[in-house]
PDB file of C-alpha atoms in Angstrom:
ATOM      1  CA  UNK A   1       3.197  -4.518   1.465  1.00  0.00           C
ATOM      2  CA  UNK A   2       3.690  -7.297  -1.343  1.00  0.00           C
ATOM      3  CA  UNK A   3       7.671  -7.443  -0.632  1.00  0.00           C
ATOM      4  CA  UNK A   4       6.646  -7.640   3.435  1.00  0.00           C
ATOM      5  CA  UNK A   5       4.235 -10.332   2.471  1.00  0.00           C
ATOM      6  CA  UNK A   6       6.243 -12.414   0.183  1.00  0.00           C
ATOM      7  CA  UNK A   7       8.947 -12.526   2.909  1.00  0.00           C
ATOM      8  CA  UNK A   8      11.925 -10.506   0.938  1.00  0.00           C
ATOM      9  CA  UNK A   9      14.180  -8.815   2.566  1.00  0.00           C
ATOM     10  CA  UNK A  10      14.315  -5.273   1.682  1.00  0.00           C
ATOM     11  CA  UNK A  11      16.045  -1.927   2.807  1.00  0.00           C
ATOM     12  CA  UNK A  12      13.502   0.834   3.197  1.00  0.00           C
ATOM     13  CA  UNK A  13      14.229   4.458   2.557  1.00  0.00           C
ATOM     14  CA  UNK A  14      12.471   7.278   4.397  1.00  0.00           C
ATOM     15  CA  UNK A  15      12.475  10.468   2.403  1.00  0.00           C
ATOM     16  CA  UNK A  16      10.589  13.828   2.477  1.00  0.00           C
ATOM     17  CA  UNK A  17       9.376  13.509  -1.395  1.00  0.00           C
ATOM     18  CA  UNK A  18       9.708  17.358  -1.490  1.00  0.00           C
ATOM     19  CA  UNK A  19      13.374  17.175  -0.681  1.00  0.00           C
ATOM     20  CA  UNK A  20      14.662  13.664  -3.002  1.00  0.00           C
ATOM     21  CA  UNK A  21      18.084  12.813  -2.382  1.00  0.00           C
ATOM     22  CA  UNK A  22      20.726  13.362  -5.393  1.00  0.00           C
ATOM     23  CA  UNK A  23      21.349   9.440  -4.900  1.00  0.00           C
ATOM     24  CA  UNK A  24      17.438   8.328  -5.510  1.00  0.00           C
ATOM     25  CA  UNK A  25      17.855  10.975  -8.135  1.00  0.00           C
ATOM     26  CA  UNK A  26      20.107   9.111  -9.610  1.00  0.00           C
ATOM     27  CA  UNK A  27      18.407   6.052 -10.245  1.00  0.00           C
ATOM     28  CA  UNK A  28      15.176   7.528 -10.916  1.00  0.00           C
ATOM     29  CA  UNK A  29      15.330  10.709 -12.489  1.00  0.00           C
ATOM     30  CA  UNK A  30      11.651  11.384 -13.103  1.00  0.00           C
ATOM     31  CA  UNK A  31      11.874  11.146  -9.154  1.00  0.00           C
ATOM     32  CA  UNK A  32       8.304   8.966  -8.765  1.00  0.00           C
ATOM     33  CA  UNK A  33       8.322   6.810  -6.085  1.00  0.00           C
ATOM     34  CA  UNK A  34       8.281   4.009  -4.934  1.00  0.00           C
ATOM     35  CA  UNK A  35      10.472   2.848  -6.654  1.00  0.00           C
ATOM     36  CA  UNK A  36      13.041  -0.619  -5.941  1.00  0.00           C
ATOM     37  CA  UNK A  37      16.214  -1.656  -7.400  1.00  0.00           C
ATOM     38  CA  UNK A  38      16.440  -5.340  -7.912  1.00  0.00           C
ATOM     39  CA  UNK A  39      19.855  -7.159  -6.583  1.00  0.00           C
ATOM     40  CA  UNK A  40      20.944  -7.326 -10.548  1.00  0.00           C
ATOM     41  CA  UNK A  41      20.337  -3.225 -10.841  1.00  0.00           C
ATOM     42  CA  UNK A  42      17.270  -3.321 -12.937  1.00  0.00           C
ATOM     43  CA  UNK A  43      14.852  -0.808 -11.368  1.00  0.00           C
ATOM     44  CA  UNK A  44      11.079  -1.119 -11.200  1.00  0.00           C
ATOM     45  CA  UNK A  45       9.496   2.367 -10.581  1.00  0.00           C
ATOM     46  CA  UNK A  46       5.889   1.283 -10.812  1.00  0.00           C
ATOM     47  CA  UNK A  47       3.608  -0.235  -7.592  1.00  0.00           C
ATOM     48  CA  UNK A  48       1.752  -2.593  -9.579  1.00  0.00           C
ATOM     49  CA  UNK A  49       4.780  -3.816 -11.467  1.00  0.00           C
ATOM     50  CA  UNK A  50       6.556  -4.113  -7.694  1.00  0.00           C
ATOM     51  CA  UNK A  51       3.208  -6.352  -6.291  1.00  0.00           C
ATOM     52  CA  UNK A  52       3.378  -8.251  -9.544  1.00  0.00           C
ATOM     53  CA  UNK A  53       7.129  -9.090  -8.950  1.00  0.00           C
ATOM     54  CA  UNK A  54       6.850  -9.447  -5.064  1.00  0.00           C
ATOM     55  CA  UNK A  55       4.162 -11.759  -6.074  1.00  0.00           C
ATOM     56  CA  UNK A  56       4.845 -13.827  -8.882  1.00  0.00           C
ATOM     57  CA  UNK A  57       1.960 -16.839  -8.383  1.00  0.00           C
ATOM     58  CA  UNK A  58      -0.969 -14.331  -8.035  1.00  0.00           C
ATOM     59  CA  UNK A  59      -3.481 -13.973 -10.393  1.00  0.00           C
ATOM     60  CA  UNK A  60      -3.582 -10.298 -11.235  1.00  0.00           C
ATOM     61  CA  UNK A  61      -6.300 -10.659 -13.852  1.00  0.00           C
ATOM     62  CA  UNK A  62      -9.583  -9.311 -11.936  1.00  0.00           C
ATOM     63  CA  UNK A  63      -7.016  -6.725 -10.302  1.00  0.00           C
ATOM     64  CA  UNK A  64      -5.828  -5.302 -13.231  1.00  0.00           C
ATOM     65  CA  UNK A  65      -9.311  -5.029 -14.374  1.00  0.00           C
ATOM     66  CA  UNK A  66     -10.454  -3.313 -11.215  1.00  0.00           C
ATOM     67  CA  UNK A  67      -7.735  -1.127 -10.984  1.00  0.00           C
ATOM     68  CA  UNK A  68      -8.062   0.178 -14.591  1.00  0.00           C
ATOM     69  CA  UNK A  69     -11.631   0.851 -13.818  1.00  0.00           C
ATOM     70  CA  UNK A  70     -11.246   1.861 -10.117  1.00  0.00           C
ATOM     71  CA  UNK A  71      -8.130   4.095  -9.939  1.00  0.00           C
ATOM     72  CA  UNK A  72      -9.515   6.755 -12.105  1.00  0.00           C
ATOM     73  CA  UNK A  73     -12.682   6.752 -10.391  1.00  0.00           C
ATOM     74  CA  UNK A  74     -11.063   7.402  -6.695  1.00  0.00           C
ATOM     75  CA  UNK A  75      -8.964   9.786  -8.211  1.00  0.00           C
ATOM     76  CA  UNK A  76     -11.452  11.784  -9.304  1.00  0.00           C
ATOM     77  CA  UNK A  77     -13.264  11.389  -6.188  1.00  0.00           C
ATOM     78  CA  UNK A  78     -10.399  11.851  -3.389  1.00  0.00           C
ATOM     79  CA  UNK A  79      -8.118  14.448  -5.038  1.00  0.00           C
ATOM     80  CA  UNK A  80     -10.397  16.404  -7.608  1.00  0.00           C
ATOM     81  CA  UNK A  81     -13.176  16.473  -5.319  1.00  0.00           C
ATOM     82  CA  UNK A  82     -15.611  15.123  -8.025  1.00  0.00           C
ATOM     83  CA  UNK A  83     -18.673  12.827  -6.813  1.00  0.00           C
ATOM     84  CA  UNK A  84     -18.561   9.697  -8.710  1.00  0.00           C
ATOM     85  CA  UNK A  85     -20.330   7.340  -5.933  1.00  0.00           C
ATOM     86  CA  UNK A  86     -22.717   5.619  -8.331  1.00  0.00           C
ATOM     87  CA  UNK A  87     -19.882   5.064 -10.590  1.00  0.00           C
ATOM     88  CA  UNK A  88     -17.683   3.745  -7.413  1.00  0.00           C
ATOM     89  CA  UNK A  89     -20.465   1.421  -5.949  1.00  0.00           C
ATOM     90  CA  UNK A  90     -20.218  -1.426  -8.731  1.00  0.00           C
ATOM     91  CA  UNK A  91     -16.436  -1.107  -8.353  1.00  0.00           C
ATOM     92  CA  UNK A  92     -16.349  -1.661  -4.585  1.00  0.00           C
ATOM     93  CA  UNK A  93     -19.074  -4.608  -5.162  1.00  0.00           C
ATOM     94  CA  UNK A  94     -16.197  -6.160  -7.374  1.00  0.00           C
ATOM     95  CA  UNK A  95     -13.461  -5.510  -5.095  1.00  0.00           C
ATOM     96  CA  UNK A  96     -14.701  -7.708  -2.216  1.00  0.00           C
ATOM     97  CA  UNK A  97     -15.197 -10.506  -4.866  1.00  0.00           C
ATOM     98  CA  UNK A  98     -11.406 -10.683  -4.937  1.00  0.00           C
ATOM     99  CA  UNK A  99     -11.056  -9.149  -1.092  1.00  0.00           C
ATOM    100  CA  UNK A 100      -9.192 -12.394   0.234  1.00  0.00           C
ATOM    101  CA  UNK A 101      -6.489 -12.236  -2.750  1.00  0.00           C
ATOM    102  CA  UNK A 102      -3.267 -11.090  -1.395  1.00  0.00           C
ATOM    103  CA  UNK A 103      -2.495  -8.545  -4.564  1.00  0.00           C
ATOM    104  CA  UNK A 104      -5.994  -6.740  -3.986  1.00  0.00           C
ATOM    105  CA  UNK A 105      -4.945  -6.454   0.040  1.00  0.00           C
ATOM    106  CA  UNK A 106      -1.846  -4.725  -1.315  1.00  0.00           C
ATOM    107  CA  UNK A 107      -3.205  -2.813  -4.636  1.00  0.00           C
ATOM    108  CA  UNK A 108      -5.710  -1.364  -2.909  1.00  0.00           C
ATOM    109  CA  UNK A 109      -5.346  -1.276   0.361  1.00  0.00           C
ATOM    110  CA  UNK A 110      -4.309   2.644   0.727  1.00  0.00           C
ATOM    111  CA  UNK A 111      -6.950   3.724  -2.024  1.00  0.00           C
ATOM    112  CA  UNK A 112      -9.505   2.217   0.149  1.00  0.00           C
ATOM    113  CA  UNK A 113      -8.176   3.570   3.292  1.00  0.00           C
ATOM    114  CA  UNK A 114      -7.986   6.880   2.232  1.00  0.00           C
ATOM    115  CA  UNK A 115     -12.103   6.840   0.696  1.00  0.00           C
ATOM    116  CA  UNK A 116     -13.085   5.737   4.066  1.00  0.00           C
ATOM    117  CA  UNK A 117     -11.083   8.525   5.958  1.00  0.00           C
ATOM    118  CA  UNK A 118     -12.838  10.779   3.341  1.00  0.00           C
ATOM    119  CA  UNK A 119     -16.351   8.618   3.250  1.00  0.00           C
ATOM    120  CA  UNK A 120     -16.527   7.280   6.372  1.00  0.00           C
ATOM    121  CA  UNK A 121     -20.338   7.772   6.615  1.00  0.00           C
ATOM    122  CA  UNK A 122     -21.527   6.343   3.091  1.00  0.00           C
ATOM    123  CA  UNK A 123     -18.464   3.991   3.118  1.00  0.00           C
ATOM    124  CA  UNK A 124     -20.133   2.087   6.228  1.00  0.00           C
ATOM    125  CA  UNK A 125     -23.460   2.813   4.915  1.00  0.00           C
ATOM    126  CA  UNK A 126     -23.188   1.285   2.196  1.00  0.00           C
ATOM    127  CA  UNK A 127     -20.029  -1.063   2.605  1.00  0.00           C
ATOM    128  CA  UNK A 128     -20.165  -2.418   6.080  1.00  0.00           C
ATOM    129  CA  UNK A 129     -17.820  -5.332   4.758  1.00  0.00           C
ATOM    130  CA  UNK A 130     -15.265  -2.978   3.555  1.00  0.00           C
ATOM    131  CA  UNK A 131     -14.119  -1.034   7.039  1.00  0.00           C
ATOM    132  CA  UNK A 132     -13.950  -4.936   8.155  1.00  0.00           C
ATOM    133  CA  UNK A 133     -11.915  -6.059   5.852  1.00  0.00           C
ATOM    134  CA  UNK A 134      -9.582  -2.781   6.255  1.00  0.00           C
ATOM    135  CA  UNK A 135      -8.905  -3.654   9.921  1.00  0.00           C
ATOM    136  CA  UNK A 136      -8.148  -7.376   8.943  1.00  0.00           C
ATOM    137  CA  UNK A 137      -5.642  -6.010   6.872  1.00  0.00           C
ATOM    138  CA  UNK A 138      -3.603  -3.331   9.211  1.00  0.00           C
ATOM    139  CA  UNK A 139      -4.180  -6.896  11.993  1.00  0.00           C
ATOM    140  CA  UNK A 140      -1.715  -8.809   9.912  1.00  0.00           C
ATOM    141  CA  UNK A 141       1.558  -8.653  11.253  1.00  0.00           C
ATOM    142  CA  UNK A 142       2.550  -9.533   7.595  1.00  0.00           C
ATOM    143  CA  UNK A 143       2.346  -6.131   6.444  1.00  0.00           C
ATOM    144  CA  UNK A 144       3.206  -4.686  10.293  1.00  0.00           C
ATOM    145  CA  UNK A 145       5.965  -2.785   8.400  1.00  0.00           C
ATOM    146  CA  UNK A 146       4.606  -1.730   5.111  1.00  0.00           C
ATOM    147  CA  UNK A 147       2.154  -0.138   7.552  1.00  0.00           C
ATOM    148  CA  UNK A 148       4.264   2.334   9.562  1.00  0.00           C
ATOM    149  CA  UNK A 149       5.233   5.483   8.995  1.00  0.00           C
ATOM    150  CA  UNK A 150       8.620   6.183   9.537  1.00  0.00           C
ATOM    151  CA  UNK A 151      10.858   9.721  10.529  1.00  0.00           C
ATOM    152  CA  UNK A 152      12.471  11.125   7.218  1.00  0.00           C
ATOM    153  CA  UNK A 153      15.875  10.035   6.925  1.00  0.00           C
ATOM    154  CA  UNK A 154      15.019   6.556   8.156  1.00  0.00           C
ATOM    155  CA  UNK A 155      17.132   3.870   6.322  1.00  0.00           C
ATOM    156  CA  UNK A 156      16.612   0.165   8.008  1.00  0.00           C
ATOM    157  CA  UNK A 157      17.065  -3.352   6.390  1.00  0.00           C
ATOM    158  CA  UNK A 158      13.345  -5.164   6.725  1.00  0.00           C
ATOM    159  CA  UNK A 159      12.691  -9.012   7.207  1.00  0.00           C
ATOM    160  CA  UNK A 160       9.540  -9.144   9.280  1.00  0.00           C
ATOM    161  CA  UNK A 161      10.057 -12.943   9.688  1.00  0.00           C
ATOM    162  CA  UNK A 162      13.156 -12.520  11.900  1.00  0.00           C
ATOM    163  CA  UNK A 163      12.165 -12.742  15.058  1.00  0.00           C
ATOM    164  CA  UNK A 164      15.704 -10.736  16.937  1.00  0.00           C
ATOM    165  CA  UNK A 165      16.058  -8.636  13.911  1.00  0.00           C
ATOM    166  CA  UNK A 166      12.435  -7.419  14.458  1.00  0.00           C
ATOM    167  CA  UNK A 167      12.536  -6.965  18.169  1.00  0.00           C
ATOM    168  CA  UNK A 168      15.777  -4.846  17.232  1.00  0.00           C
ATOM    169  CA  UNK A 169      13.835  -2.420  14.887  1.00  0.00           C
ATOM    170  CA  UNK A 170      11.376  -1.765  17.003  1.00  0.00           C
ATOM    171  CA  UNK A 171      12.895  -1.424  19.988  1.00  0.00           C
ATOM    172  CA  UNK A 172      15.290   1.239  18.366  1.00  0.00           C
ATOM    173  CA  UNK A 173      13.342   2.849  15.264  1.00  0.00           C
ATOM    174  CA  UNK A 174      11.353   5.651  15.902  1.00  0.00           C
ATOM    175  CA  UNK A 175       8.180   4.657  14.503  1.00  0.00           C
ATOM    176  CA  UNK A 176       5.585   7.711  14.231  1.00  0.00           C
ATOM    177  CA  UNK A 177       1.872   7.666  15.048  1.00  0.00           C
ATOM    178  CA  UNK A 178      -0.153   4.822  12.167  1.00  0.00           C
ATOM    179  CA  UNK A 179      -1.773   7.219   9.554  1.00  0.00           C
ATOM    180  CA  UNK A 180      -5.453   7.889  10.553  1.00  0.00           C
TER     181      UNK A 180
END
């Protein structure tokens, strides 16, 4: 999202993370993803590092806060099952204090998406604001891209700001149903 945003032209790399090819293997043997290599070679393997990069005049103060405090929390409450909702509700009150900043769009953007797909009752009970701001986000055609889920084996060369080049893509990618 923060290299679609910040108008860089990338190439994009669909792969089955079950199946990693020898070549990403090669550059990242740990296999995490995502993971970008730089025009010089240097690698950067972590998303915050990638949005920090991307995104060189934000302020990632308040993010990096709410992130350290955050990420654990959603963690625990997405993938371990755990309920942590009074612990989450000061969290989300400080997220839309920063909502409008580009960097929280793209830090937490998925996080958020998936508690309301898991939530969706107390997420609009409680934060209204939040399912709003979620559908401003997936509205911007700046992050049209970073917001499509592509066919494994997908490899295609992304500048959103190129008018022919975009019609192109689209036209002939095979672009699979937006996550739910």
């Amino acid at each position: 999202m923060a290299l679609c945003f910040a108008n860089i032209q990338f190439e994009l790399r669909e792969f089955s993370v079950k199946e990693k090819p020898a070549e990403f293997l090669e550059i990242s043997p740990d296999g995490t993803v995502p993971l970008l290599v730089l025009p010089n070679g240097d690698i950067i393997s972590e998303s915050i590092d990638i949005v920090k990069w991307a995104l060189p005049n934000e302020n990632f103060s308040l993010q990096t806060k709410l992130s350290e405090q955050m990420l654990p929390t959603l963690r625990s409450l997405l993938y371990d099952k755990k309920p942590c909702h009074d612990q989450l509700k000061p969290l989300l009150l400080e997220l839309m204090k920063v909502s409008s900043s580009v960097a929280t769009k793209v830090i937490f953007f998925r996080h958020v998406k998936k508690l309301i797909h898991e939530y969706r009752d107390w997420m609009i009970d409680h934060f209204p604001s939040i399912t709003s701001w979620l559908k401003e986000i997936e509205q911007d055609t700046r992050f049209e891209f970073a917001l499509n889920r592509y066919k494994v084996g997908c490899q295609l060369l992304i500048n959103p700001y190129t008018p022919k080049i975009r019609q192109r893509i689209i036209e002939k990618l095979q672009i699979l149903e937006p996550e739910s």
